[in-house]
Short mmCIF file of C-alpha atoms in Angstrom, two decimals:
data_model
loop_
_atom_site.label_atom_id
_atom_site.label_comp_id
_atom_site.label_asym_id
_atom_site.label_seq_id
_atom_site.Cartn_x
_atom_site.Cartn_y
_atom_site.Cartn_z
CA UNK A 1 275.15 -125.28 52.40
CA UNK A 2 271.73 -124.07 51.44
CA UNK A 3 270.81 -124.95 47.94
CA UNK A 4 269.84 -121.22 46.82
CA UNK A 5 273.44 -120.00 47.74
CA UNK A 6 275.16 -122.60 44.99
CA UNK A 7 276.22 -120.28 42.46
CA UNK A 8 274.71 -123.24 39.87
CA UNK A 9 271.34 -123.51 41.32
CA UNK A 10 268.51 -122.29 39.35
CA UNK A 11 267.55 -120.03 42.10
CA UNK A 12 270.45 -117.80 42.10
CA UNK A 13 269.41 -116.66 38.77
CA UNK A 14 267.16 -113.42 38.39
CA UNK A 15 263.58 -114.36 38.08
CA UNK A 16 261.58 -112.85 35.76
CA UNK A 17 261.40 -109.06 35.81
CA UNK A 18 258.30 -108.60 34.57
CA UNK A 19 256.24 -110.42 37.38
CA UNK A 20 259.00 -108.36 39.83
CA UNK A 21 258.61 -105.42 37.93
CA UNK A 22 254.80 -105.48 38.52
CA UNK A 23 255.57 -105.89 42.74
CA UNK A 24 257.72 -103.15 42.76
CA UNK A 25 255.35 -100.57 40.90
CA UNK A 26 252.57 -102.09 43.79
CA UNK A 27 255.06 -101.69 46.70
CA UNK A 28 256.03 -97.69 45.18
CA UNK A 29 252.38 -96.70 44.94
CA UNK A 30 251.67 -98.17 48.47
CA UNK A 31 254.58 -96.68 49.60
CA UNK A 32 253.13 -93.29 48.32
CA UNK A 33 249.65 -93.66 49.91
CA UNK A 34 251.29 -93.82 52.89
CA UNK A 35 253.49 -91.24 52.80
CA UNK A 36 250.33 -89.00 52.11
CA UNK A 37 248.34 -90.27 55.11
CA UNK A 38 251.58 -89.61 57.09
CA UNK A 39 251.80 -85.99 56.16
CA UNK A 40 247.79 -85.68 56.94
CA UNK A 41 248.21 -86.86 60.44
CA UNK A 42 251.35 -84.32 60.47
CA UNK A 43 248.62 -81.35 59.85
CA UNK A 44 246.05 -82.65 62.24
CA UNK A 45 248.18 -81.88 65.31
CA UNK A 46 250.50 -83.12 67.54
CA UNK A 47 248.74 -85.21 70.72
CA UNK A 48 249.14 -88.53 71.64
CA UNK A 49 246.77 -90.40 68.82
CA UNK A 50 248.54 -87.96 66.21
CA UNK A 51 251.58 -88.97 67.17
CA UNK A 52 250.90 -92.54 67.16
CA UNK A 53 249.38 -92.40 63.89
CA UNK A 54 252.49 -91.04 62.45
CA UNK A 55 255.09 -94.08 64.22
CA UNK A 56 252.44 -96.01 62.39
CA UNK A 57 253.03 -94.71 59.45
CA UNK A 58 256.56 -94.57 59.57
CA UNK A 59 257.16 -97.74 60.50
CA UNK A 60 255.23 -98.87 57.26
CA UNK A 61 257.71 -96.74 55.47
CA UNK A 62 260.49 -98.59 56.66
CA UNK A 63 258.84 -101.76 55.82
CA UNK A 64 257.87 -100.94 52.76
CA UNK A 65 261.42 -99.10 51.56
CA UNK A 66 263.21 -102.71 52.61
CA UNK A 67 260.47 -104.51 50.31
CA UNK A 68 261.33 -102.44 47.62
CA UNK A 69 264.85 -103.00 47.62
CA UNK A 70 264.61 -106.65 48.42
CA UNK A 71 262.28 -107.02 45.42
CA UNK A 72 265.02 -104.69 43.40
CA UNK A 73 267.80 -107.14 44.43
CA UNK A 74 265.44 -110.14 43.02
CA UNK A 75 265.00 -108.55 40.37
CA UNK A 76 268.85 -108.03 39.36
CA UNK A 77 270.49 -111.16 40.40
CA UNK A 78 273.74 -111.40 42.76
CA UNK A 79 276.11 -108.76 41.95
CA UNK A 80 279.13 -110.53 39.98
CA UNK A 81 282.15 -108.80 42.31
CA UNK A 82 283.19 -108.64 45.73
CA UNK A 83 284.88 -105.96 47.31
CA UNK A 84 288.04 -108.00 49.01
CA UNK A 85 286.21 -110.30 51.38
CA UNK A 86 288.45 -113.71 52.27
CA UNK A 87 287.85 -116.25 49.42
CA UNK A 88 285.30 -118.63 49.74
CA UNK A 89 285.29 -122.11 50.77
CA UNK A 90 286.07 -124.24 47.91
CA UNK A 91 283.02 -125.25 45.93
CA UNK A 92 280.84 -122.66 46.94
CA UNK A 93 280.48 -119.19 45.47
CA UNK A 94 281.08 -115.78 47.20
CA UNK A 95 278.07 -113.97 48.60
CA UNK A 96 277.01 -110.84 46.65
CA UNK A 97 278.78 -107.52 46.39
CA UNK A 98 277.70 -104.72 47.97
CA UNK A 99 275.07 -102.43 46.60
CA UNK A 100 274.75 -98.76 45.95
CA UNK A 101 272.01 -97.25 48.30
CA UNK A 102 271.75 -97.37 51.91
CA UNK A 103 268.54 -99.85 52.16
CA UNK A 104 270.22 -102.39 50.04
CA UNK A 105 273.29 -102.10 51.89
CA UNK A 106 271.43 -103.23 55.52
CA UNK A 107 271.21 -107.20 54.88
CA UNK A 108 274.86 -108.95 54.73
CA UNK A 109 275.21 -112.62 54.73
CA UNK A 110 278.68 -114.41 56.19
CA UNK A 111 279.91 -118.04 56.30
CA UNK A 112 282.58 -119.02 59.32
CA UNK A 113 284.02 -122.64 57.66
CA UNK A 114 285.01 -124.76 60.88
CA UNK A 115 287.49 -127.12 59.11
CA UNK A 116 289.32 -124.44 57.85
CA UNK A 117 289.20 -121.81 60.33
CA UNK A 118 288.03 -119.33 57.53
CA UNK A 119 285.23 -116.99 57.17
CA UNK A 120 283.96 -115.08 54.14
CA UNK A 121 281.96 -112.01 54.38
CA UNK A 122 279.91 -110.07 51.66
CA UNK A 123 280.64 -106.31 51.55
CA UNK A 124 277.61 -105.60 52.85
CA UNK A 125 278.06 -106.70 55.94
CA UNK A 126 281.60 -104.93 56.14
CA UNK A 127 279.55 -101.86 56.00
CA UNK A 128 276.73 -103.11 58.44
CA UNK A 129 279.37 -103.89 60.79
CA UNK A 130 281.89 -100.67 59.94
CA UNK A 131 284.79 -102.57 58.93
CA UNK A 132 287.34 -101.68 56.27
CA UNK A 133 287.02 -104.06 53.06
CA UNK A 134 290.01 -104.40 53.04
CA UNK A 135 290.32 -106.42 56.02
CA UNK A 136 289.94 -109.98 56.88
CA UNK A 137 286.86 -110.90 58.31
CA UNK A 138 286.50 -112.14 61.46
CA UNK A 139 285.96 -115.36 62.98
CA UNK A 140 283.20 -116.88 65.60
CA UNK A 141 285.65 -116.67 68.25
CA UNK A 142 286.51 -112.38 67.12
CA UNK A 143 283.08 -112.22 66.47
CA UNK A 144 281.75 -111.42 70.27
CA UNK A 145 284.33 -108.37 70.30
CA UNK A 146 281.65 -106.14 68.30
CA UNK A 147 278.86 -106.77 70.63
CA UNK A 148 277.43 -104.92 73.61
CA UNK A 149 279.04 -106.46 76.86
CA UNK A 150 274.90 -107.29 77.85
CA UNK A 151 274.35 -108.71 74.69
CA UNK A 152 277.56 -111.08 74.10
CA UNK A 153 275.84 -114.22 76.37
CA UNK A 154 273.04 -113.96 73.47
CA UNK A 155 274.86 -114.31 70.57
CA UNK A 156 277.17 -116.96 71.96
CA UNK A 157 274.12 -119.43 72.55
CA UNK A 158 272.84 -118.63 69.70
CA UNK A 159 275.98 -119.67 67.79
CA UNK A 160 276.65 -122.89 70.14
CA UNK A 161 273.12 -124.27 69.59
CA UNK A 162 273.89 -124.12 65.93
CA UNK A 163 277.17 -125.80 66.10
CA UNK A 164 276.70 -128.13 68.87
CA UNK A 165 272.81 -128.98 68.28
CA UNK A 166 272.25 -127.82 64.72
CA UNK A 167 269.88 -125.50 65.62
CA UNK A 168 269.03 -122.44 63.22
CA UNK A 169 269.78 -119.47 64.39
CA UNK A 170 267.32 -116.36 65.07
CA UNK A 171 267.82 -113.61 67.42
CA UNK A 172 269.23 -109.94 67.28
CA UNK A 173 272.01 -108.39 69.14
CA UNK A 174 273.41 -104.82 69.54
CA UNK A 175 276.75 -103.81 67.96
CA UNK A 176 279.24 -101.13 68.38
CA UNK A 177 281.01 -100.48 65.04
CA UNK A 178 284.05 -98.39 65.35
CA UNK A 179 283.02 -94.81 65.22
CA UNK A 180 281.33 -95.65 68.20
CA UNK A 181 277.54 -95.94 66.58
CA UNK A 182 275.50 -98.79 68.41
CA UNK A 183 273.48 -100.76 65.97
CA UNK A 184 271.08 -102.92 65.96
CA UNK A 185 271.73 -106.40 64.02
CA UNK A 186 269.42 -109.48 63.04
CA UNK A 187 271.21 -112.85 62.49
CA UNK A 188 269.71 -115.50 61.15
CA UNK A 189 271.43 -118.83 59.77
CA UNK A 190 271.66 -122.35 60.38
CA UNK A 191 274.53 -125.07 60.30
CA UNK A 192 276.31 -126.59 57.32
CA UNK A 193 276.68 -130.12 57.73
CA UNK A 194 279.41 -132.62 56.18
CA UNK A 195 279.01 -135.96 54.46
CA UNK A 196 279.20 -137.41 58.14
CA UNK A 197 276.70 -135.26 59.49
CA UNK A 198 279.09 -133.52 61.56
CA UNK A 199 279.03 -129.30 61.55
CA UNK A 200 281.14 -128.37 58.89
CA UNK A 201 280.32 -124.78 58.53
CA UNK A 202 277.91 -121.72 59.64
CA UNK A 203 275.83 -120.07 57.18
CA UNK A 204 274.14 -116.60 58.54
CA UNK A 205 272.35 -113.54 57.19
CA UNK A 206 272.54 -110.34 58.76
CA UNK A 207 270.40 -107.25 58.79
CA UNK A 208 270.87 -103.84 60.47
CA UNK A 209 267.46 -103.37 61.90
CA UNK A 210 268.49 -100.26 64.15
CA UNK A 211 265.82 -97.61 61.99
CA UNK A 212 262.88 -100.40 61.88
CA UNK A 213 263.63 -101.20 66.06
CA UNK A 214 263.88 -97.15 66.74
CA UNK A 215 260.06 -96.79 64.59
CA UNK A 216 259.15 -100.08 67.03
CA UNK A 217 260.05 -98.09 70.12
CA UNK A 218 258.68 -94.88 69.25
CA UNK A 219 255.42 -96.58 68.63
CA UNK A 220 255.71 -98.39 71.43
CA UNK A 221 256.10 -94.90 73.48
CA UNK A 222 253.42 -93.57 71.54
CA UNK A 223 250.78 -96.21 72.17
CA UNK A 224 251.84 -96.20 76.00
CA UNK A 225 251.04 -92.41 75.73
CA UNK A 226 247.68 -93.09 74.22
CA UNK A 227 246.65 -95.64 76.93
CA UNK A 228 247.84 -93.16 79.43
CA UNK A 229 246.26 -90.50 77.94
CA UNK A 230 242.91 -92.96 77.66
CA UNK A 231 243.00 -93.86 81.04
CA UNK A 232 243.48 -90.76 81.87
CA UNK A 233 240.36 -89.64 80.39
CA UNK A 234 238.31 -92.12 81.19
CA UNK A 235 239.52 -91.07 85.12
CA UNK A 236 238.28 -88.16 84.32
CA UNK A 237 235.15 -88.94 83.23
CA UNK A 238 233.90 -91.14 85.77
CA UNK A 239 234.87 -88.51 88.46
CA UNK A 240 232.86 -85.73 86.24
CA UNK A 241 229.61 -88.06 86.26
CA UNK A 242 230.17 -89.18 90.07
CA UNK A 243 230.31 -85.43 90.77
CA UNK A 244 227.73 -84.33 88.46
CA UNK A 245 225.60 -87.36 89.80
CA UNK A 246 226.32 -86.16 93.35
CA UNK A 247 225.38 -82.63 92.65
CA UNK A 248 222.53 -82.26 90.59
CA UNK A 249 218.95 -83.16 92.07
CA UNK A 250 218.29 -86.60 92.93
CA UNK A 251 214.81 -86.95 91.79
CA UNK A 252 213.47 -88.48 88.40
CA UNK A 253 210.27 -88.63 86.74
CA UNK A 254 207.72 -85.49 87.82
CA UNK A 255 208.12 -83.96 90.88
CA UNK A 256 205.48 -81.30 92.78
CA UNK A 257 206.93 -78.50 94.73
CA UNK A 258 206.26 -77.34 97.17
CA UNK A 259 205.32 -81.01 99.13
CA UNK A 260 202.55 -78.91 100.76
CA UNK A 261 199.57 -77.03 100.14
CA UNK A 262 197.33 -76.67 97.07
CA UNK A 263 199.04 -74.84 94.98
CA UNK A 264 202.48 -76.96 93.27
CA UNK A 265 204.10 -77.09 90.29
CA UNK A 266 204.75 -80.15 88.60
CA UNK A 267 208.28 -80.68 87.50
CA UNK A 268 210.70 -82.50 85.03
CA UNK A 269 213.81 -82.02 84.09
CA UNK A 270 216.44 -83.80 81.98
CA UNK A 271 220.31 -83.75 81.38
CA UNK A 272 221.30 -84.22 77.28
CA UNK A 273 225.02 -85.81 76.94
CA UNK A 274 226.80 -84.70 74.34
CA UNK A 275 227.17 -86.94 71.70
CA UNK A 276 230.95 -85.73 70.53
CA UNK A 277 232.62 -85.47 73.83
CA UNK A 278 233.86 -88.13 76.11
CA UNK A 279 233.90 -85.17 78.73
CA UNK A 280 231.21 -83.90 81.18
CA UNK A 281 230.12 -80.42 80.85
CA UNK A 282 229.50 -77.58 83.32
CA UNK A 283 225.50 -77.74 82.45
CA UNK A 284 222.66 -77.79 85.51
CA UNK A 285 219.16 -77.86 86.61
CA UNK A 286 217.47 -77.85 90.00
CA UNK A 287 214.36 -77.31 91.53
CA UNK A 288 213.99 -76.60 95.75
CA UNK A 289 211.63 -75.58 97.81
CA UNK A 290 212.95 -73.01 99.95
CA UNK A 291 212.17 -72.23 104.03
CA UNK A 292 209.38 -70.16 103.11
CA UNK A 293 207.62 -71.75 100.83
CA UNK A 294 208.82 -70.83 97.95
CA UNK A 295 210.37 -73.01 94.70
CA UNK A 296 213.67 -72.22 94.05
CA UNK A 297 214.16 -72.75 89.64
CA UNK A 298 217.55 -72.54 88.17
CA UNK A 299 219.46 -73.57 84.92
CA UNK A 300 223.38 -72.82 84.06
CA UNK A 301 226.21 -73.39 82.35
CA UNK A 302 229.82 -73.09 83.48
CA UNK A 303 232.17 -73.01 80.09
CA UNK A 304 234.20 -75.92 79.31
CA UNK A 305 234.59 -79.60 80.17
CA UNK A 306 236.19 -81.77 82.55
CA UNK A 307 236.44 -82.29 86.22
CA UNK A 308 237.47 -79.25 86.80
CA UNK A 309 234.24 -77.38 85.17
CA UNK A 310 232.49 -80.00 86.88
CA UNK A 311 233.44 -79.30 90.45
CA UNK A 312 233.01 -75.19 89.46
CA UNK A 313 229.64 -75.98 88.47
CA UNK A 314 228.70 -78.07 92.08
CA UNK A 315 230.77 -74.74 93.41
CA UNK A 316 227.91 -72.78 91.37
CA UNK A 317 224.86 -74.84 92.39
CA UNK A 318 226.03 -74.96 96.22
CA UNK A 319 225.92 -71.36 96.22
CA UNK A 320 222.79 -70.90 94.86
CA UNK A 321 220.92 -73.29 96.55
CA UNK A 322 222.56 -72.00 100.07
CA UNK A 323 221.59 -67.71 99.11
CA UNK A 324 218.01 -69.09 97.58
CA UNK A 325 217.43 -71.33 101.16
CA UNK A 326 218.63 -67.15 103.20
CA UNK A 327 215.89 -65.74 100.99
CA UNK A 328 218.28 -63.61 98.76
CA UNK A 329 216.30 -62.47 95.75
CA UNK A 330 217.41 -63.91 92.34
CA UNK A 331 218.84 -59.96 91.27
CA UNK A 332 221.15 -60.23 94.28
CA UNK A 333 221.95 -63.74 94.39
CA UNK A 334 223.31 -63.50 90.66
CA UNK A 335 225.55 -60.49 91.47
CA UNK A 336 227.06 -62.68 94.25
CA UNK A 337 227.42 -65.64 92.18
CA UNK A 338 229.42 -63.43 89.90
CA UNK A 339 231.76 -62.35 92.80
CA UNK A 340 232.36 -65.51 93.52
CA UNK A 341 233.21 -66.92 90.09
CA UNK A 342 235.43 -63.68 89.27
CA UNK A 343 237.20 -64.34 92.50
CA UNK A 344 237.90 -68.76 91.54
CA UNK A 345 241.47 -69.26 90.35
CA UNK A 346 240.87 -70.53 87.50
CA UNK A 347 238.83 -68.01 85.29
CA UNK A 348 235.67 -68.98 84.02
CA UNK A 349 232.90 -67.74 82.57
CA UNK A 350 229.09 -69.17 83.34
CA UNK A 351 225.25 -68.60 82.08
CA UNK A 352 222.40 -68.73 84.49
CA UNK A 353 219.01 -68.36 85.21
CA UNK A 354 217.64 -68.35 88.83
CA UNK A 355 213.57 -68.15 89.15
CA UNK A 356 211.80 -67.66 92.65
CA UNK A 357 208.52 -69.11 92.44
CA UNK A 358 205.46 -68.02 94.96
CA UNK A 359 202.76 -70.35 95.08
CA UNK A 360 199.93 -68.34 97.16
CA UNK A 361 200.35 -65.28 94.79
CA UNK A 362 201.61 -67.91 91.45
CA UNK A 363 204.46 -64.98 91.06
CA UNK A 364 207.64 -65.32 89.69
CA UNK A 365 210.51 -63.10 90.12
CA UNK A 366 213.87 -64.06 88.29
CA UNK A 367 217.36 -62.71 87.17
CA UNK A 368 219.44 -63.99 84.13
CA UNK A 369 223.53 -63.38 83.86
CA UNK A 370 223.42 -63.68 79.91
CA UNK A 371 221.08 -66.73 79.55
CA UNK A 372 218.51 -67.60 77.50
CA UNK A 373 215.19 -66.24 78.90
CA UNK A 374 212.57 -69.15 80.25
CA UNK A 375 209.59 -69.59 77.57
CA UNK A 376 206.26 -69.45 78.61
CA UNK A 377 203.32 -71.36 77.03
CA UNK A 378 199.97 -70.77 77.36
CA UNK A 379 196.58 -71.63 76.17
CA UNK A 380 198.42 -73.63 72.78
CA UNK A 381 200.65 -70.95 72.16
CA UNK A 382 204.13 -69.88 73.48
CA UNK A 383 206.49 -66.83 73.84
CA UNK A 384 209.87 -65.64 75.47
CA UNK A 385 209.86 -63.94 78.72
CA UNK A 386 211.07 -60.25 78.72
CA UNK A 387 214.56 -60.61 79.87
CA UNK A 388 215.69 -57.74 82.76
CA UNK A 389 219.45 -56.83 82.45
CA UNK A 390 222.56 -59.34 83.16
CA UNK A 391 225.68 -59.91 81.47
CA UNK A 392 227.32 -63.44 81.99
CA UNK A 393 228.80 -64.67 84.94
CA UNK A 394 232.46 -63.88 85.07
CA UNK A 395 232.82 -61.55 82.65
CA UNK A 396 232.88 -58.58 84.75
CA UNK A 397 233.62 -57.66 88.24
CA UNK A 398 230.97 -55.83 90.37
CA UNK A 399 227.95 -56.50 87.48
CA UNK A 400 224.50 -55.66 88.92
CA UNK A 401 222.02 -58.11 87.95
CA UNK A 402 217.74 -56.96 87.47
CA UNK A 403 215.40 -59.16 88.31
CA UNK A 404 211.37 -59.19 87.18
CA UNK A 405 208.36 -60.40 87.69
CA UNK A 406 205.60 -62.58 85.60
CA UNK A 407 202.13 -63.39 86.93
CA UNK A 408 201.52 -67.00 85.99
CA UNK A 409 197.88 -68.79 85.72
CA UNK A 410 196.74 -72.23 86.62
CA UNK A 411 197.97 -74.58 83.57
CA UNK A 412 200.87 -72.38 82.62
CA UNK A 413 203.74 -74.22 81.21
CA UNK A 414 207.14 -72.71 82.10
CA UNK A 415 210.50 -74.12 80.28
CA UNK A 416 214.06 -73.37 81.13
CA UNK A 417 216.80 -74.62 79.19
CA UNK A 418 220.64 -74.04 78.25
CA UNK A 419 222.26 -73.49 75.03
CA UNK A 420 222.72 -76.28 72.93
CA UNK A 421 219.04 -77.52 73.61
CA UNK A 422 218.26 -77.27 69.85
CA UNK A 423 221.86 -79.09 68.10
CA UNK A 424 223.49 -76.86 65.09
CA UNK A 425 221.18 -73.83 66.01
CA UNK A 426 221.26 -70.55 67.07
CA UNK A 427 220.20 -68.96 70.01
CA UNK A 428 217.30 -67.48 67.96
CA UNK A 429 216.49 -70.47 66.05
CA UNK A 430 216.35 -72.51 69.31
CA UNK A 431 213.68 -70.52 70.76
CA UNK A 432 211.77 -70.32 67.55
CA UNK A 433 211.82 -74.20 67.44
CA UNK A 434 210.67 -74.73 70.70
CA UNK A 435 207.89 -72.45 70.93
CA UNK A 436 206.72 -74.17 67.59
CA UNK A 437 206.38 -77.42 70.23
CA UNK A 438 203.60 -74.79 72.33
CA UNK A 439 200.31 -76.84 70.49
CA UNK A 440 202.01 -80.18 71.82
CA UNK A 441 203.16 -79.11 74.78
CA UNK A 442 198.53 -78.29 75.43
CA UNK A 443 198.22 -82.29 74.99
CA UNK A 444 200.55 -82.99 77.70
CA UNK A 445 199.04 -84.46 80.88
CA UNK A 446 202.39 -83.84 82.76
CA UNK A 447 205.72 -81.97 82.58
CA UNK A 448 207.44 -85.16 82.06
CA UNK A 449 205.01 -85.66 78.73
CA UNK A 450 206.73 -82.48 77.89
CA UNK A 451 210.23 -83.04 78.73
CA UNK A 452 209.81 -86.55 76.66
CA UNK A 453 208.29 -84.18 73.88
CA UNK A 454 211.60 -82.33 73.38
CA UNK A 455 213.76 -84.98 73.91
CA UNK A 456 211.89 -86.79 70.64
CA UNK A 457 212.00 -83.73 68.68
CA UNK A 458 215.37 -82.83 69.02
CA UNK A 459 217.14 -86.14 69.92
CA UNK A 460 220.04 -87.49 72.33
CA UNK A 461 222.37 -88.55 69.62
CA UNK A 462 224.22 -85.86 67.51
CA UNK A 463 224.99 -83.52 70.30
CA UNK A 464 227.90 -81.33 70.27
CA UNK A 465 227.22 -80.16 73.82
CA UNK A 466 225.81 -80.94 76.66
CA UNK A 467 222.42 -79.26 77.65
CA UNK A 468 219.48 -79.35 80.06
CA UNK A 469 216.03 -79.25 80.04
CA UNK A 470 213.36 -78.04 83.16
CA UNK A 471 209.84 -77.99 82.71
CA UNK A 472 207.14 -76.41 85.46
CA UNK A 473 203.51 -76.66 85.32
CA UNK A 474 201.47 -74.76 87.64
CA UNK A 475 198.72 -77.47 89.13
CA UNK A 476 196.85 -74.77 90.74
#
C-alpha cells in the first residue's frame, strides 16, 4: 500500500492552510483573468480563430476549477466518514468520503484486495461510476461490465500488467453508468505487494475526465478548422497573385510607348500590397500601345478581395485592353465596361480611369467612372485634371460616361493612381499630398525616379489597401 494512504502517515494530515490558502487565492484570480479573456473573444465574433480562442479558454477553466478543488481537498484533510462502501482491508484505512460539489466529486480512489476477494470503494467513485452507496462494490472480474464493449480489451491489460507484472497502471476508458450517460474515466494505480513480493492487492485512483476530454475535442475541431480555414486562405492567395501576376503588365522598371517614333512617353508603374490583408485586391494599372499608334493608360479598382475580385478585375482589364486595341474612345469604352460589370453574377462595383494618349498631336482624351482624376505636373508645380462626368462602375445600368481632352507639352508629368495611394487619407487629402511632391517630381530624370519618390513618401508598410501607382512622362 502506498505510504500516503496509511491513515498514520504524516501525509494524510492537512498541510498547512496558510501556504494552501495563498494557492488557492492565486488559482481564483487566474481563474478570473481567464474567464474575462473568454468573454472578450465571445464579443469579437464567432469564426474559426474566435472559436478556438474560446476552447482555449475553456479548457483552462476546467483545469483550473479541478486545481482549485484539489488544492481545497489539501487543504481540509480526508473527510472522517464514508457513505457505506465495503470495509477496508484490515490495517489500512478507508478512502475519503465523498464531497459536496460536483468538481470534488470527479476523482474516486478504490482498492480490489486479491487474498480476500474484497474491494472497497470511496463514495466518490460510487457517484463517478452511478452506483447506489448502498451497494457493494464491485470486483476486477464485475469491473469490465461498466465499460464500452471497444474499450473492455483496454482496461483488462491494463489491470493484468499490474497484477501479473506489477506494472502501474495509466490509461482511460469509457463507461456507461446506469442512466445510460457514457463517461469518460482516468485510472491510475499500481500493485500492492505482500511480504513475499507476491500481488496482494490493487490500489487505483479514478477521475471522470468526460468535461476536460469534450474541451480537448472541441479544441481539437477548432484548431482543425483554423488550419483549414489557413490553408484555405493561403489557396487563395497564391491563386489571387498567380492571377494578378498573369494579368497585369509584364514589364518593370521604365518603359517608352509607343516602341516607335519620336515622340514616347516614359512609363512606371507600381502595385502597393496592403499591409493588413492576407488577400489580393481588385486594384490595376496598364499601359499599351494600341494599332494606331496610340498609348492606351488605365487605372481601376474592382471592390473587395479575393480570387474572386481578382479574376473580375482580369475580366475588367481584358475588356479594356480588347475595346482600346478596336479604337473605342475612352467615353464609350467605360459605358461598356459598365454593361458588362452590371450584367456579372456576382454584383460588384469598380473605379476606373481609361486615358488615350496621341503622340503626333501629345493629346489626351480620357473618361473616369467615379475615379480619382489623373494629376498633372508641370514646370515644378502640379494640379488635378478637370474631371468630365462618370459615376462608378456598377452602380447603375445604362450610365453614359464623358470623356475630355488635355493638351500636354514636352516634359509633362502625368500620374494616375487609385484610392488608398495616400494610407489614412481622404480622397482630398491624397491629392493635396501628392501634388505637394510636384517640386520633386522637376528633379526626376525618369518616371521610375518618380514612382520611387512616392513610394518613399508614403511607404509600403501600414497599408490598409491595396493601391497602384502609373507615372507618364512625355519625352517629346
Amino acid at each position: 500500500m502506498p505510504p500516503h494512504l496509511s491513515a498514520d502517515h504524516p501525509a494524510a494530515q492537512p498541510p498547512g492552510r496558510g501556504s494552501v490558502d495563498a494557492l488557492i487565492s492565486q488559482t481564483r484570480r487566474l481563474r478570473g483573468e481567464v474567464d474575462a479573456v473568454r468573454r472578450d473573444t465571445q464579443s469579437d465574433g464567432s469564426g474559426p480563430r474566435e472559436r478556438w480562442q474560446r476552447a482555449l479558454c475553456d479548457l483552462a477553466l476546467h483545469q483550473l476549477n479541478d486545481l482549485d478543488a484539489h488544492l481545497a481537498q489539501l487543504r481540509d484533510g480526508p473527510s472522517a466518514a464514508s457513505p457505506a462502501p465495503a470495509a477496508a482491508p484490515a490495517g489500512r484505512a478507508a478512502p475519503p468520503a465523498p464531497r459536496t460539489g460536483a468538481l470534488l466529486s470527479r476523482v474516486g480512489s478504490a482498492e480490489w484486495n486479491l487474498l480476500t476477494d474484497e474491494a472497497s470503494w470511496s463514495g466518490e467513485l460510487y457517484q463517478i461510476l452511478g452506483r447506489d452507496p448502498a451497494a457493494a462494490p464491485l470486483t476486477l472480474d464485475e469491473l469490465p461490465a461498466l465499460v464500452l464493449d471497444e474499450d473492455r480489451p483496454k482496461l483488462t491489460s491494463m489491470v493484468t500488467h499490474c497484477l501479473v507484472d506489477a506494472k502501474p497502471i495509466d490509461g482511460e476508458f469509457r463507461i456507461v453508468r446506469p442512466d445510460g450517460e457514457t463517461r469518460t474515466v482516468h485510472m491510475m494505480g499500481e500493485p500492492v505487494l505482500d511480504s513475499d513480493g507476491s500481488t496482494a492487492s490493487m490500489w487505483a485512483v479514478l477521475r471522470d475526465v468526460s468535461e476536460l476530454r469534450r474541451s480537448q475535442h472541441a479544441l481539437s475541431e477548432t484548431r482543425d478548422s483554423l488550419q483549414r480555414h489557413r490553408h484555405h486562405a493561403q489557396t487563395e492567395h497564391r491563386l489571387a497573385v498567380e492571377l494578378q501576376e498573369a494579368v497585369l503588365p509584364p514589364w518593370r522598371g521604365s518603359l517608352r510607348l509607343p516602341h516607335q517614333g519620336p515622340r514616347t512617353l516614359d512609363l512606371a508603374a507600381r502595385y502597393l500590397p496592403s499591409s493588413t490583408s492576407a488577400l489580393i485586391g481588385g486594384d490595376w494599372y496598364d499601359a499599351l500601345e494600341l494599332a494606331d499608334g496610340d498609348t492606351l493608360l488605365s487605372v481601376g479598382d474592382l471592390t473587395g478581395h479575393g480570387v474572386a475580385v481578382t479574376s473580375g478585375m482580369a475580366t475588367l482589364l481584358g475588356a479594356v485592353r480588347g475595346m482600346a486595341m478596336a479604337g473605342t474612345q475612352p467615353g464609350q469604352l467605360m459605358s461598356w465596361l459598365n454593361q458588362l460589370l452590371d450584367a456579372t453574377v456576382q454584383p460588384a462595383l469598380g473605379s476606373a480611369v481609361c486615358c488615350r494618349y496621341r503622340p503626333d498631336t501629345r493629346t489626351l482624351t480620357w473618361a473616369q467612372a467615379g475615379h480619382p482624376a489623373p494629376l498633372l505636373f508641370r514646370d515644378g508645380t502640379g494640379h488635378r485634371l478637370n474631371a468630365p462626368d462618370g459615376v462608378l462602375l456598377g452602380a447603375t445600368s445604362g450610365a453614359v460616361y464623358a470623356q475630355a481632352e488635355e493638351s500636354l507639352r514636352v516634359g509633362d508629368l502625368l500620374l494616375l493612381h487609385t484610392d488608398g495611394l495616400v494610407p489614412r487619407h481622404s480622397r482630398t487629402d491624397s491629392v493635396h499630398r501628392l501634388l505637394e511632391l510636384a517640386p520633386r517630381f522637376g528633379g526626376a530624370r525618369s518616371a521610375q525616379d518618380c514612382v520611387r519618390l512616392v513610394v518613399e513618401e508614403f511607404g509600403e508598410s501600414e497599408r490598409a489597401d491595396d493601391a497602384c501607382v502609373l507615372v507618364a512622362r512625355v519625352m517629346s
